[in-house]
Amino acid sequence: MSEQKIALVTGANKGIGYEIAAGLGALGWMVGMGARDQERREAAVAKLRAAGVDAFSVPLDVTDDASVTEAARLIGERGGRLDVLVNNAGTTGNAPQMPTTVDVETVRAAVETNVIGVIRVTNAMLPLLRRSASPRIVNMSSSVGSLTLQTTPGAEVGPISAAYSPSKTFLNAVTVQYAKELRDTDILINAGCPGYCATDLNGFRGVRTPAQGAAIAIQLATLPDDGPTGHFFDDAGEVAW
Ligand code: NAP
């Protein structure tokens, strides 16, 4: 029997992250569910455990060094390694986000969670990922972060935003740099776009279900060893950076 895989999903207590955890759990994987809000996190873990998933709770604030260090210790204690990291936690930040009037703190907060948080968590988990036979990192991005789409007349890229969209562009750029540095390792790192899903993030205005949004992350989390690295995908295939 093959060894049980272990994954960490950040922002797993609701929305798309919860469904990513459910999907990986349904494959028989052990899933660490990371998020800040304790009550929501414990409820999410209990719900998945009741459904037969080997889920466990990971108190995690991606903006906090000590919290991330402790999360890495907890994962190490569970499995001694990490097979998959899904950097899903994210925030749109406060409104309004028109570039000419935005509060710089709004920009800072989006970048702190959506970019620096990803770097902080990834680097803390790398020693554990390096112990996996097939390590995968999935960064949940968004097509609104695509500069190609943002500059294509008529493309659907949401409202003008000086914080959220650029934070995902930054995340995409960081994903490419990780892929370049890790090119000669077994680690595959890619960005995924879930599509416009009905979650708290957008006041449930999205047109897809969180489970539909989770599908691309699950696909990138389970790539074969000869799979791509340093690319950006949605359900329809490759997304232009
Ligand atoms: P959501 O329902 O608002 O969930 C966001 C998750 O992130 C929650 O679990 C939240 O938990 C966690 N989180 C936020 N800040 C955190 C922090 N500092 N540390 C740890 N966890 C944190 O959003 P969602 O729609 O599922 O979004 C998931 C990802 O998909 C995000 O990266 C988002 O940008 C991306 N995305 C979503 C859509 C969409 O249409 N929904 C489209 C494109 C991309 P706590 O608050 O308890 O910490």
XYZ file of C-alpha atoms and ligand atoms in Angstrom:
289
model
C 0.000 0.000 0.000
C 1.349 3.435 -0.876
C 2.076 5.960 1.846
C -0.729 8.397 2.714
C -0.074 11.807 1.190
C -0.200 14.894 3.368
C -1.348 18.327 2.239
C -1.706 21.760 3.783
C -4.432 24.024 2.447
C -4.319 27.612 3.676
C -7.643 29.401 4.061
C -9.412 26.043 4.309
C -12.171 26.922 6.751
C -14.607 28.089 4.070
C -15.090 28.830 0.399
C -12.787 27.363 -2.211
C -10.158 26.292 0.341
C -12.654 24.104 2.158
C -13.547 22.382 -1.106
C -9.873 21.883 -1.987
C -9.390 20.193 1.389
C -12.505 18.079 0.804
C -11.285 17.068 -2.648
C -7.794 16.090 -1.504
C -9.306 14.317 1.514
C -11.561 12.307 -0.792
C -8.387 10.974 -2.448
C -7.448 9.490 0.924
C -4.947 12.200 1.787
C -4.325 13.627 5.239
C -5.245 17.310 5.037
C -4.120 20.123 7.307
C -6.725 22.864 7.268
C -5.084 26.215 7.898
C -6.936 29.417 8.783
C -7.166 32.094 11.443
C -10.761 31.937 12.664
C -10.724 29.115 15.205
C -14.443 28.477 15.418
C -14.883 28.254 11.638
C -11.720 26.179 11.324
C -12.737 23.624 13.954
C -16.240 23.389 12.428
C -14.747 22.780 8.978
C -12.381 20.104 10.300
C -15.234 18.401 12.177
C -17.423 18.435 9.054
C -14.732 16.827 6.912
C -13.824 14.302 9.592
C -17.520 13.327 9.836
C -17.383 12.721 6.080
C -14.450 10.346 6.588
C -11.624 12.716 5.680
C -8.364 12.527 7.635
C -8.427 16.264 8.338
C -6.677 18.168 11.094
C -6.679 21.732 12.283
C -3.766 24.102 11.638
C -4.060 27.480 13.381
C -2.553 29.789 10.800
C -2.252 33.469 10.069
C -0.170 33.777 6.908
C 0.805 37.329 7.873
C 2.409 36.243 11.138
C 5.906 34.707 11.332
C 5.345 32.908 14.643
C 2.031 31.432 13.491
C 3.561 30.106 10.270
C 6.591 28.666 12.096
C 4.266 26.887 14.520
C 2.162 25.558 11.617
C 5.285 24.066 10.029
C 6.176 22.421 13.341
C 2.682 20.952 13.596
C 2.766 19.538 10.062
C 6.243 18.107 10.659
C 4.969 16.383 13.774
C 2.104 14.794 11.786
C 3.896 13.504 8.764
C 7.569 14.463 8.891
C 7.058 15.802 5.387
C 4.582 17.705 3.254
C 3.521 16.501 -0.199
C 1.334 19.383 -1.253
C 1.008 23.009 -0.214
C -1.997 24.904 -1.521
C -1.542 28.633 -0.899
C -5.233 29.480 -1.077
C -5.731 32.041 1.724
C -6.511 35.401 0.224
C -8.250 38.702 0.648
C -9.552 41.375 -1.683
C -8.819 44.055 0.910
C -11.018 47.018 1.628
C -12.907 49.074 -0.916
C -12.599 51.471 -2.679
C -9.616 50.471 -4.775
C -9.499 53.140 -7.487
C -5.771 53.781 -8.022
C -6.061 57.569 -7.675
C -7.826 57.474 -4.322
C -6.881 54.168 -2.718
C -5.603 54.134 0.843
C -2.075 52.710 0.672
C -2.890 50.559 3.701
C -5.459 48.757 1.545
C -2.743 47.931 -0.973
C -0.353 46.909 1.770
C -2.929 44.559 3.345
C -3.685 42.791 0.060
C 0.013 42.312 -0.705
C 0.744 41.218 2.874
C -1.743 38.329 2.674
C -1.803 37.455 -1.027
C 1.904 37.721 -1.765
C 4.122 38.008 1.295
C 1.932 35.486 3.117
C 2.476 33.006 0.302
C 6.247 33.519 0.390
C 6.301 33.223 4.179
C 4.280 29.976 4.215
C 6.075 28.464 1.225
C 9.534 29.057 2.647
C 8.514 27.725 6.059
C 7.116 24.560 4.455
C 9.959 24.003 1.968
C 12.077 21.804 4.257
C 9.042 19.506 4.670
C 8.183 19.632 0.958
C 11.756 18.670 0.077
C 11.201 15.402 1.993
C 8.334 14.434 -0.330
C 8.831 12.209 -3.372
C 6.489 14.376 -5.480
C 6.141 17.814 -3.919
C 3.620 20.225 -5.406
C 2.859 23.863 -4.625
C -0.325 25.496 -5.875
C -0.771 29.265 -5.627
C -4.400 30.323 -5.898
C -4.272 33.321 -8.145
C -6.924 34.930 -10.327
C -7.327 35.827 -13.973
C -7.701 39.440 -12.761
C -3.958 39.241 -12.060
C -3.203 38.533 -15.710
C -1.612 41.622 -17.274
C -2.338 40.140 -20.685
C -6.070 39.971 -19.929
C -6.020 43.337 -18.134
C -4.697 44.947 -21.311
C -6.924 43.023 -23.730
C -9.902 45.194 -24.719
C -13.182 43.529 -23.807
C -11.640 40.813 -21.608
C -13.612 40.102 -18.405
C -11.271 41.150 -15.571
C -13.547 42.646 -12.922
C -13.529 46.208 -11.606
C -10.529 48.553 -11.627
C -8.470 47.630 -8.583
C -5.238 49.032 -7.195
C -4.825 46.335 -4.546
C -6.409 42.954 -5.236
C -5.675 42.525 -8.959
C -2.075 43.800 -8.724
C -1.489 41.563 -5.704
C -2.386 38.555 -7.868
C -0.109 39.868 -10.652
C 2.669 40.042 -8.059
C 1.808 36.520 -6.898
C 2.019 35.280 -10.489
C 5.433 36.885 -10.901
C 6.642 35.329 -7.658
C 5.349 31.920 -8.792
C 7.505 32.150 -11.919
C 10.595 33.056 -9.874
C 10.075 30.080 -7.530
C 9.691 27.768 -10.534
C 12.968 29.057 -11.951
C 14.877 28.554 -8.712
C 13.336 25.127 -8.109
C 13.687 23.954 -11.720
C 16.223 21.253 -10.863
C 14.199 19.843 -7.975
C 11.121 17.572 -7.893
C 8.968 20.500 -6.775
C 6.334 21.641 -9.265
C 4.836 25.062 -8.546
C 1.999 26.583 -10.528
C -0.668 29.249 -10.238
C -4.341 28.420 -10.618
C -7.453 30.497 -11.237
C -10.697 29.088 -9.800
C -12.999 31.277 -11.889
C -15.650 33.550 -10.413
C -17.045 31.510 -7.503
C -19.765 32.364 -5.010
C -17.895 32.918 -1.729
C -17.529 35.481 1.056
C -14.754 37.098 -0.985
C -17.257 38.588 -3.433
C -20.443 38.644 -1.354
C -21.459 35.344 -2.995
C -21.924 37.031 -6.368
C -19.740 34.485 -8.195
C -21.372 32.250 -10.777
C -19.440 29.062 -10.051
C -19.598 26.889 -6.955
C -16.594 26.754 -4.602
C -16.266 23.065 -5.528
C -15.950 24.003 -9.197
C -13.317 26.560 -8.211
C -11.412 23.927 -6.228
C -11.037 21.606 -9.212
C -8.047 23.415 -10.757
C -6.172 23.398 -7.439
C -6.787 19.675 -7.017
C -5.567 19.080 -10.561
C -2.365 21.073 -9.946
C -1.872 19.375 -6.559
C -1.924 15.964 -8.213
C 0.229 16.648 -11.283
C 2.389 13.764 -12.473
C 6.160 14.037 -11.976
C 6.621 15.185 -15.580
C 3.925 17.846 -15.178
C 4.406 21.558 -15.822
C 5.975 24.051 -13.449
C 5.896 27.841 -13.552
C 2.599 28.064 -15.432
C -0.853 29.523 -14.839
C -3.971 27.428 -15.405
C -7.721 27.467 -15.115
C -10.224 24.751 -16.017
C -9.984 25.642 -19.691
C -6.186 25.286 -19.829
C -3.289 27.742 -19.709
C -4.000 31.356 -18.711
C -1.787 34.069 -20.203
C 0.354 35.812 -17.578
P -13.093 33.273 1.139
O -14.324 32.445 1.142
O -13.163 34.686 1.579
O -11.994 32.497 1.980
C -10.743 33.074 2.230
C -9.979 32.159 3.163
O -8.708 32.742 3.426
C -10.672 31.940 4.481
O -10.540 30.594 4.850
C -9.896 32.844 5.442
O -9.991 32.291 6.752
C -8.492 32.721 4.829
N -7.591 33.810 5.184
C -7.708 35.133 4.896
N -6.686 35.812 5.418
C -5.896 34.908 6.036
C -4.688 34.993 6.759
N -4.080 36.156 6.992
N -4.153 33.846 7.234
C -4.751 32.660 7.037
N -5.899 32.505 6.372
C -6.467 33.624 5.878
O -12.419 33.342 -0.323
P -12.414 32.342 -1.570
O -13.258 32.941 -2.603
O -12.641 30.940 -1.147
O -10.912 32.553 -2.061
C -9.904 31.577 -1.975
C -8.775 31.979 -2.913
O -9.242 31.992 -4.275
C -8.223 33.391 -2.654
O -6.832 33.392 -2.816
C -8.881 34.230 -3.742
O -8.137 35.379 -4.063
C -8.925 33.221 -4.883
N -9.928 33.559 -5.900
C -11.246 33.556 -5.608
C -12.174 33.862 -6.594
C -13.657 33.861 -6.334
O -14.422 34.174 -7.263
N -14.120 33.518 -5.127
C -11.746 34.169 -7.899
C -10.393 34.160 -8.167
C -9.485 33.845 -7.162
P -9.879 33.174 8.098
O -10.515 34.504 7.796
O -10.514 32.387 9.163
O -8.405 33.284 8.332
